[in-house]
PDB file of C-alpha atoms in Angstrom:
ATOM      1  CA  UNK A  15       0.024   0.093  -0.056  1.00 55.00           C
ATOM      2  CA  UNK A  16       1.218   3.268  -0.883  1.00 70.00           C
ATOM      3  CA  UNK A  17       3.244   5.201   1.956  1.00 80.00           C
ATOM      4  CA  UNK A  18       0.590   8.174   1.944  1.00 84.00           C
ATOM      5  CA  UNK A  19      -2.379   6.070   2.220  1.00 89.00           C
ATOM      6  CA  UNK A  20      -0.787   3.686   4.857  1.00 89.00           C
ATOM      7  CA  UNK A  21       0.126   6.616   6.989  1.00 92.00           C
ATOM      8  CA  UNK A  22      -3.686   7.566   7.193  1.00 94.00           C
ATOM      9  CA  UNK A  23      -5.059   4.282   8.124  1.00 95.00           C
ATOM     10  CA  UNK A  24      -6.715   3.892  11.525  1.00 95.00           C
ATOM     11  CA  UNK A  25      -8.074   0.661  13.091  1.00 93.00           C
ATOM     12  CA  UNK A  26     -10.868   2.145  14.968  1.00 92.00           C
ATOM     13  CA  UNK A  27     -13.258   5.086  15.465  1.00 92.00           C
ATOM     14  CA  UNK A  28     -11.441   6.267  18.704  1.00 91.00           C
ATOM     15  CA  UNK A  29      -8.268   6.315  16.827  1.00 93.00           C
ATOM     16  CA  UNK A  30     -10.038   8.425  13.924  1.00 94.00           C
ATOM     17  CA  UNK A  31     -11.279  10.697  16.643  1.00 92.00           C
ATOM     18  CA  UNK A  32      -7.913  11.339  17.853  1.00 91.00           C
ATOM     19  CA  UNK A  33      -6.674  12.455  14.711  1.00 92.00           C
ATOM     20  CA  UNK A  34      -9.598  14.744  13.674  1.00 91.00           C
ATOM     21  CA  UNK A  35      -9.311  18.398  15.142  1.00 77.00           C
ATOM     22  CA  UNK A  36     -12.029  19.326  17.251  1.00 70.00           C
ATOM     23  CA  UNK A  37     -13.848  22.544  16.475  1.00 65.00           C
ATOM     24  CA  UNK A  38     -12.479  23.149  12.937  1.00 77.00           C
ATOM     25  CA  UNK A  39     -15.449  21.571  10.796  1.00 86.00           C
ATOM     26  CA  UNK A  40     -13.668  18.574   9.522  1.00 92.00           C
ATOM     27  CA  UNK A  41     -16.244  16.472   7.732  1.00 94.00           C
ATOM     28  CA  UNK A  42     -16.207  12.733   7.380  1.00 96.00           C
ATOM     29  CA  UNK A  43     -16.680  11.347   3.810  1.00 96.00           C
ATOM     30  CA  UNK A  44     -18.000   7.854   3.506  1.00 95.00           C
ATOM     31  CA  UNK A  45     -17.682   5.332   0.554  1.00 96.00           C
ATOM     32  CA  UNK A  46     -19.687   2.157  -0.162  1.00 93.00           C
ATOM     33  CA  UNK A  47     -18.065   0.358  -2.713  1.00 94.00           C
ATOM     34  CA  UNK A  48     -19.846  -2.637  -4.612  1.00 90.00           C
ATOM     35  CA  UNK A  49     -18.977  -4.326  -8.045  1.00 90.00           C
ATOM     36  CA  UNK A  50     -20.429  -1.692 -10.216  1.00 92.00           C
ATOM     37  CA  UNK A  51     -21.080   1.480  -8.064  1.00 92.00           C
ATOM     38  CA  UNK A  52     -19.688   3.702  -5.343  1.00 93.00           C
ATOM     39  CA  UNK A  53     -22.165   5.275  -3.122  1.00 91.00           C
ATOM     40  CA  UNK A  54     -20.850   8.474  -1.274  1.00 93.00           C
ATOM     41  CA  UNK A  55     -21.960  10.210   1.927  1.00 92.00           C
ATOM     42  CA  UNK A  56     -21.052  13.217   3.857  1.00 93.00           C
ATOM     43  CA  UNK A  57     -21.281  14.132   7.479  1.00 93.00           C
ATOM     44  CA  UNK A  58     -22.113  17.783   8.629  1.00 92.00           C
ATOM     45  CA  UNK A  59     -19.221  19.961   9.802  1.00 91.00           C
ATOM     46  CA  UNK A  60     -19.822  19.195  13.593  1.00 91.00           C
ATOM     47  CA  UNK A  61     -19.845  15.422  12.653  1.00 92.00           C
ATOM     48  CA  UNK A  62     -23.315  14.751  14.138  1.00 90.00           C
ATOM     49  CA  UNK A  63     -25.074  13.400  11.101  1.00 89.00           C
ATOM     50  CA  UNK A  64     -24.397  11.660   7.856  1.00 90.00           C
ATOM     51  CA  UNK A  65     -26.312  12.444   4.537  1.00 89.00           C
ATOM     52  CA  UNK A  66     -26.312  10.579   1.195  1.00 88.00           C
ATOM     53  CA  UNK A  67     -23.958  12.668  -1.107  1.00 91.00           C
ATOM     54  CA  UNK A  68     -24.631  10.679  -4.405  1.00 89.00           C
ATOM     55  CA  UNK A  69     -23.746   7.676  -6.395  1.00 91.00           C
ATOM     56  CA  UNK A  70     -21.553   6.871  -9.564  1.00 93.00           C
ATOM     57  CA  UNK A  71     -20.845   3.975 -11.869  1.00 94.00           C
ATOM     58  CA  UNK A  72     -17.480   2.298 -11.410  1.00 95.00           C
ATOM     59  CA  UNK A  73     -15.149   2.374 -14.605  1.00 95.00           C
ATOM     60  CA  UNK A  74     -11.639   2.073 -13.219  1.00 96.00           C
ATOM     61  CA  UNK A  75     -10.085   3.926 -10.199  1.00 95.00           C
ATOM     62  CA  UNK A  76      -8.318   6.833 -12.066  1.00 94.00           C
ATOM     63  CA  UNK A  77     -11.722   7.614 -14.032  1.00 95.00           C
ATOM     64  CA  UNK A  78     -13.615   7.120 -11.065  1.00 96.00           C
ATOM     65  CA  UNK A  79     -11.521   9.548  -8.742  1.00 95.00           C
ATOM     66  CA  UNK A  80     -12.203  12.318 -11.317  1.00 93.00           C
ATOM     67  CA  UNK A  81     -15.758  11.823 -10.865  1.00 93.00           C
ATOM     68  CA  UNK A  82     -15.300  11.768  -7.038  1.00 93.00           C
ATOM     69  CA  UNK A  83     -13.118  15.020  -7.262  1.00 92.00           C
ATOM     70  CA  UNK A  84     -15.503  16.959  -9.685  1.00 90.00           C
ATOM     71  CA  UNK A  85     -18.255  16.248  -6.980  1.00 89.00           C
ATOM     72  CA  UNK A  86     -16.221  17.155  -3.941  1.00 89.00           C
ATOM     73  CA  UNK A  87     -14.973  20.494  -5.527  1.00 87.00           C
ATOM     74  CA  UNK A  88     -18.152  21.757  -7.185  1.00 80.00           C
ATOM     75  CA  UNK A  89     -19.405  24.220  -6.720  1.00 70.00           C
ATOM     76  CA  UNK A  90     -16.532  26.210  -5.721  1.00 65.00           C
ATOM     77  CA  UNK A  91     -16.411  25.143  -2.146  1.00 71.00           C
ATOM     78  CA  UNK A  92     -14.156  23.610   0.515  1.00 80.00           C
ATOM     79  CA  UNK A  93     -16.032  20.790   2.314  1.00 89.00           C
ATOM     80  CA  UNK A  94     -12.912  20.235   4.590  1.00 90.00           C
ATOM     81  CA  UNK A  95     -12.725  16.606   4.484  1.00 94.00           C
ATOM     82  CA  UNK A  96     -10.634  15.086   7.386  1.00 94.00           C
ATOM     83  CA  UNK A  97     -11.488  11.504   7.379  1.00 96.00           C
ATOM     84  CA  UNK A  98     -12.695   8.819   4.932  1.00 97.00           C
ATOM     85  CA  UNK A  99     -14.623   5.675   6.171  1.00 97.00           C
ATOM     86  CA  UNK A 100     -15.248   2.979   3.811  1.00 96.00           C
ATOM     87  CA  UNK A 101     -17.674  -0.074   4.225  1.00 92.00           C
ATOM     88  CA  UNK A 102     -16.439  -3.295   3.522  1.00 92.00           C
ATOM     89  CA  UNK A 103     -18.439  -6.683   3.207  1.00 86.00           C
ATOM     90  CA  UNK A 104     -16.518  -8.953   5.442  1.00 85.00           C
ATOM     91  CA  UNK A 105     -17.331 -12.673   4.767  1.00 82.00           C
ATOM     92  CA  UNK A 106     -17.601 -14.679   7.758  1.00 77.00           C
ATOM     93  CA  UNK A 107     -15.714 -17.606   6.426  1.00 79.00           C
ATOM     94  CA  UNK A 108     -12.349 -15.822   5.618  1.00 85.00           C
ATOM     95  CA  UNK A 109     -12.647 -12.460   7.487  1.00 87.00           C
ATOM     96  CA  UNK A 110     -10.654  -9.389   6.845  1.00 90.00           C
ATOM     97  CA  UNK A 111      -8.233 -11.806   4.611  1.00 90.00           C
ATOM     98  CA  UNK A 112     -10.731 -12.620   2.054  1.00 91.00           C
ATOM     99  CA  UNK A 113      -9.951 -11.706  -1.570  1.00 93.00           C
ATOM    100  CA  UNK A 114     -13.034  -9.269  -1.953  1.00 91.00           C
ATOM    101  CA  UNK A 115     -11.546  -7.229   1.186  1.00 93.00           C
ATOM    102  CA  UNK A 116      -8.250  -7.140  -0.226  1.00 94.00           C
ATOM    103  CA  UNK A 117      -9.686  -6.099  -3.662  1.00 95.00           C
ATOM    104  CA  UNK A 118     -11.806  -3.074  -2.103  1.00 95.00           C
ATOM    105  CA  UNK A 119      -8.660  -2.023  -0.142  1.00 94.00           C
ATOM    106  CA  UNK A 120      -6.614  -2.009  -3.435  1.00 94.00           C
ATOM    107  CA  UNK A 121      -9.328  -0.031  -5.143  1.00 96.00           C
ATOM    108  CA  UNK A 122      -9.268   2.676  -2.475  1.00 96.00           C
ATOM    109  CA  UNK A 123      -5.702   2.742  -2.450  1.00 94.00           C
ATOM    110  CA  UNK A 124      -5.675   3.473  -6.206  1.00 94.00           C
ATOM    111  CA  UNK A 125      -8.697   5.723  -6.073  1.00 95.00           C
ATOM    112  CA  UNK A 126      -7.799   8.495  -3.182  1.00 94.00           C
ATOM    113  CA  UNK A 127      -4.351   9.588  -4.762  1.00 91.00           C
ATOM    114  CA  UNK A 128      -6.177  10.736  -7.970  1.00 91.00           C
ATOM    115  CA  UNK A 129      -9.105  12.264  -6.085  1.00 93.00           C
ATOM    116  CA  UNK A 130      -7.375  15.070  -4.830  1.00 89.00           C
ATOM    117  CA  UNK A 131      -4.840  14.192  -1.809  1.00 89.00           C
ATOM    118  CA  UNK A 132      -3.039  17.480  -2.770  1.00 85.00           C
ATOM    119  CA  UNK A 133      -5.956  19.669  -3.631  1.00 85.00           C
ATOM    120  CA  UNK A 134      -6.884  22.124  -0.750  1.00 79.00           C
ATOM    121  CA  UNK A 135     -10.502  21.955  -1.970  1.00 79.00           C
ATOM    122  CA  UNK A 136     -10.629  18.150  -1.944  1.00 84.00           C
ATOM    123  CA  UNK A 137      -8.693  15.803   0.341  1.00 90.00           C
ATOM    124  CA  UNK A 138      -5.688  17.379   1.342  1.00 89.00           C
ATOM    125  CA  UNK A 139      -6.765  17.730   4.640  1.00 91.00           C
ATOM    126  CA  UNK A 140      -7.288  13.942   5.057  1.00 93.00           C
ATOM    127  CA  UNK A 141      -5.819  12.721   8.200  1.00 94.00           C
ATOM    128  CA  UNK A 142      -7.631   9.366   8.679  1.00 95.00           C
ATOM    129  CA  UNK A 143      -8.747   6.354   6.716  1.00 96.00           C
ATOM    130  CA  UNK A 144     -11.067   3.645   8.237  1.00 96.00           C
ATOM    131  CA  UNK A 145     -12.161   0.471   6.876  1.00 96.00           C
ATOM    132  CA  UNK A 146     -15.567  -0.716   8.737  1.00 92.00           C
ATOM    133  CA  UNK A 147     -17.262  -4.081   8.684  1.00 88.00           C
ATOM    134  CA  UNK A 148     -20.837  -3.210   7.233  1.00 83.00           C
ATOM    135  CA  UNK A 149     -22.250  -6.261   9.182  1.00 77.00           C
ATOM    136  CA  UNK A 150     -21.275  -4.217  12.352  1.00 80.00           C
ATOM    137  CA  UNK A 151     -23.234  -1.423  10.708  1.00 76.00           C
ATOM    138  CA  UNK A 152     -26.379  -3.674  10.753  1.00 69.00           C
ATOM    139  CA  UNK A 153     -26.261  -4.535  14.445  1.00 66.00           C
ATOM    140  CA  UNK A 154     -25.568  -1.060  15.581  1.00 71.00           C
ATOM    141  CA  UNK A 155     -28.027   0.607  13.215  1.00 63.00           C
ATOM    142  CA  UNK A 156     -31.092  -1.513  14.511  1.00 59.00           C
ATOM    143  CA  UNK A 157     -30.052  -1.038  17.881  1.00 64.00           C
ATOM    144  CA  UNK A 158     -30.341   2.529  17.273  1.00 61.00           C
ATOM    145  CA  UNK A 159     -33.560   2.444  15.215  1.00 56.00           C
ATOM    146  CA  UNK A 160     -34.930   0.485  18.288  1.00 60.00           C
ATOM    147  CA  UNK A 161     -33.874   3.324  20.794  1.00 59.00           C
ATOM    148  CA  UNK A 162     -35.357   5.913  18.841  1.00 54.00           C
ATOM    149  CA  UNK A 163     -38.628   4.115  18.410  1.00 59.00           C
ATOM    150  CA  UNK A 164     -38.776   3.235  21.963  1.00 61.00           C
ATOM    151  CA  UNK A 165     -38.212   6.972  23.040  1.00 56.00           C
ATOM    152  CA  UNK A 166     -41.061   7.981  20.418  1.00 56.00           C
ATOM    153  CA  UNK A 167     -43.381   5.699  22.211  1.00 62.00           C
ATOM    154  CA  UNK A 168     -42.621   7.233  25.356  1.00 60.00           C
ATOM    155  CA  UNK A 169     -42.318  10.873  24.778  1.00 57.00           C
ATOM    156  CA  UNK A 170     -44.636  10.982  21.545  1.00 56.00           C
ATOM    157  CA  UNK A 171     -43.668  11.373  17.878  1.00 52.00           C
ATOM    158  CA  UNK A 172     -43.641  15.174  18.061  1.00 52.00           C
ATOM    159  CA  UNK A 173     -40.867  15.125  20.859  1.00 49.00           C
ATOM    160  CA  UNK A 174     -38.486  12.768  19.244  1.00 45.00           C
ATOM    161  CA  UNK A 175     -37.213  13.051  15.632  1.00 46.00           C
ATOM    162  CA  UNK A 176     -37.056   9.664  14.359  1.00 43.00           C
ATOM    163  CA  UNK A 177     -33.695   9.117  12.361  1.00 45.00           C
ATOM    164  CA  UNK A 178     -34.260   7.431   8.864  1.00 44.00           C
ATOM    165  CA  UNK A 179     -32.561   4.041   8.709  1.00 43.00           C
ATOM    166  CA  UNK A 180     -33.107   1.571   5.960  1.00 44.00           C
ATOM    167  CA  UNK A 181     -32.440  -1.292   8.063  1.00 41.00           C
ATOM    168  CA  UNK A 182     -35.622  -1.611   9.725  1.00 40.00           C
ATOM    169  CA  UNK A 183     -36.977  -3.974  12.369  1.00 39.00           C
ATOM    170  CA  UNK A 184     -38.281  -6.582  10.005  1.00 37.00           C
ATOM    171  CA  UNK A 185     -34.855  -7.091   8.490  1.00 41.00           C
ATOM    172  CA  UNK A 186     -33.632  -8.212  12.136  1.00 39.00           C
ATOM    173  CA  UNK A 187     -35.879 -10.379  13.726  1.00 42.00           C
ATOM    174  CA  UNK A 188     -35.457 -10.739  17.370  1.00 43.00           C
ATOM    175  CA  UNK A 189     -36.018 -14.498  17.395  1.00 44.00           C
ATOM    176  CA  UNK A 190     -32.677 -15.097  15.839  1.00 43.00           C
ATOM    177  CA  UNK A 191     -30.237 -17.163  18.059  1.00 48.00           C
ATOM    178  CA  UNK A 192     -26.832 -15.855  18.729  1.00 51.00           C
ATOM    179  CA  UNK A 193     -25.276 -18.288  16.336  1.00 52.00           C
ATOM    180  CA  UNK A 194     -27.363 -17.012  13.674  1.00 59.00           C
ATOM    181  CA  UNK A 195     -26.986 -13.061  14.141  1.00 57.00           C
ATOM    182  CA  UNK A 196     -23.657 -13.004  12.405  1.00 62.00           C
ATOM    183  CA  UNK A 197     -24.791 -14.669   9.132  1.00 63.00           C
ATOM    184  CA  UNK A 198     -27.776 -12.626   9.148  1.00 58.00           C
ATOM    185  CA  UNK A 199     -25.867  -9.488   9.443  1.00 59.00           C
ATOM    186  CA  UNK A 200     -23.633 -10.431   6.806  1.00 58.00           C
ATOM    187  CA  UNK A 201     -26.405 -10.918   4.443  1.00 61.00           C
ATOM    188  CA  UNK A 202     -28.277  -7.697   5.635  1.00 60.00           C
ATOM    189  CA  UNK A 203     -25.046  -5.784   4.999  1.00 60.00           C
ATOM    190  CA  UNK A 204     -25.758  -6.020   1.290  1.00 63.00           C
ATOM    191  CA  UNK A 205     -28.306  -3.277   2.070  1.00 63.00           C
ATOM    192  CA  UNK A 206     -26.237  -1.032   3.831  1.00 73.00           C
ATOM    193  CA  UNK A 207     -25.650   2.587   2.137  1.00 84.00           C
ATOM    194  CA  UNK A 208     -22.812   4.879   2.626  1.00 88.00           C
ATOM    195  CA  UNK A 209     -24.752   7.234   5.073  1.00 87.00           C
ATOM    196  CA  UNK A 210     -25.541   4.301   7.267  1.00 85.00           C
ATOM    197  CA  UNK A 211     -21.967   3.367   7.508  1.00 89.00           C
ATOM    198  CA  UNK A 212     -20.746   7.059   8.424  1.00 92.00           C
ATOM    199  CA  UNK A 213     -23.934   7.356  10.870  1.00 89.00           C
ATOM    200  CA  UNK A 214     -22.782   4.416  12.810  1.00 88.00           C
ATOM    201  CA  UNK A 215     -19.139   5.768  12.802  1.00 92.00           C
ATOM    202  CA  UNK A 216     -20.158   9.191  13.992  1.00 92.00           C
ATOM    203  CA  UNK A 217     -22.243   7.651  16.758  1.00 89.00           C
ATOM    204  CA  UNK A 218     -19.318   5.700  18.126  1.00 89.00           C
ATOM    205  CA  UNK A 219     -16.813   8.749  18.055  1.00 91.00           C
ATOM    206  CA  UNK A 220     -19.645  10.764  19.932  1.00 89.00           C
ATOM    207  CA  UNK A 221     -20.175   8.050  22.329  1.00 88.00           C
ATOM    208  CA  UNK A 222     -16.358   8.134  23.199  1.00 88.00           C
ATOM    209  CA  UNK A 223     -16.357  11.939  23.535  1.00 85.00           C
ATOM    210  CA  UNK A 224     -19.221  11.971  26.012  1.00 87.00           C
ATOM    211  CA  UNK A 225     -17.449   9.105  27.924  1.00 87.00           C
ATOM    212  CA  UNK A 226     -14.213  11.006  27.960  1.00 84.00           C
ATOM    213  CA  UNK A 227     -16.021  14.274  29.071  1.00 83.00           C
ATOM    214  CA  UNK A 228     -17.568  12.221  31.912  1.00 83.00           C
ATOM    215  CA  UNK A 229     -14.142  11.063  33.113  1.00 82.00           C
ATOM    216  CA  UNK A 230     -12.844  14.368  32.938  1.00 80.00           C
ATOM    217  CA  UNK A 231     -15.449  15.930  35.159  1.00 80.00           C
ATOM    218  CA  UNK A 232     -14.907  13.139  37.631  1.00 78.00           C
ATOM    219  CA  UNK A 233     -11.151  13.948  37.612  1.00 74.00           C
ATOM    220  CA  UNK A 234     -11.618  17.473  38.147  1.00 76.00           C
ATOM    221  CA  UNK A 235     -13.535  16.976  41.383  1.00 72.00           C
ATOM    222  CA  UNK A 236     -10.988  14.466  42.754  1.00 69.00           C
ATOM    223  CA  UNK A 237      -9.158  15.499  45.888  1.00 61.00           C
ATOM    224  CA  UNK A 238      -5.425  16.342  45.142  1.00 60.00           C
ATOM    225  CA  UNK A 239      -3.818  16.695  48.722  1.00 59.00           C
ATOM    226  CA  UNK A 240      -3.021  13.763  51.032  1.00 58.00           C
ATOM    227  CA  UNK A 241      -5.249  15.461  53.715  1.00 59.00           C
ATOM    228  CA  UNK A 242      -8.244  15.708  51.251  1.00 60.00           C
ATOM    229  CA  UNK A 243      -7.565  11.972  50.353  1.00 58.00           C
ATOM    230  CA  UNK A 244      -7.734  10.975  54.047  1.00 63.00           C
ATOM    231  CA  UNK A 245     -10.742  13.064  54.599  1.00 63.00           C
ATOM    232  CA  UNK A 246     -12.304  11.456  51.094  1.00 56.00           C
ATOM    233  CA  UNK A 247     -11.232   7.982  52.540  1.00 60.00           C
ATOM    234  CA  UNK A 248     -12.720   8.722  56.042  1.00 61.00           C
ATOM    235  CA  UNK A 249     -16.104   9.859  54.392  1.00 59.00           C
ATOM    236  CA  UNK A 250     -16.282   6.859  52.435  1.00 54.00           C
ATOM    237  CA  UNK A 251     -15.834   4.640  55.339  1.00 62.00           C
ATOM    238  CA  UNK A 252     -18.449   6.393  57.497  1.00 59.00           C
ATOM    239  CA  UNK A 253     -20.775   6.092  54.446  1.00 52.00           C
ATOM    240  CA  UNK A 254     -20.007   2.135  54.226  1.00 51.00           C
ATOM    241  CA  UNK A 255     -20.754   1.851  57.923  1.00 52.00           C
TER     242      UNK A 255
END
């Protein structure tokens, strides 16, 4: 893999979040690559929500890169893309070592350099590249949909804006035993679109950010002197008795 592309690779959402700068509006670009088409999605500037950005037919990496570059730079606007998330259909049998996975990665390796890695208005600001198992998107999307539906029932539909997800309840029957869930998720992954891939990654990054903020608030209130620690220990002991 080309050195520039290799340097962008991250293995999880936490690593991607670490590379993205907070507060500077860097967006996440999503790619859903099939045998004949490439679906594209884009996050908002605060990385909360993802939306479909378009789709184009595959020809070859260089020609496809020109299409992608044109879409990202027209109209004359800097989208400030900081990360790319690529959905990968990972077979259960061979996992990430499958030929189909390798083929997708090689395609992306050839696509990105021609799509504007040196163009300020395209991908020059890219700091992270993440490959994401689409079967994982299925499980997380359905759980998210169920959470939203439960909240709507409790608070009323006017109080909760239901997020649109193509993967609805009927695609993921609750009667599945654990042993069948992976096979089902792999099959349902064929219906995953680019915006759903990006949305799951954004949700994971925001979950990690909230957890980090919670830990920092706790640390801010921890005693810092020996006497304070002794008083805290004494208070805890008194509470426990």
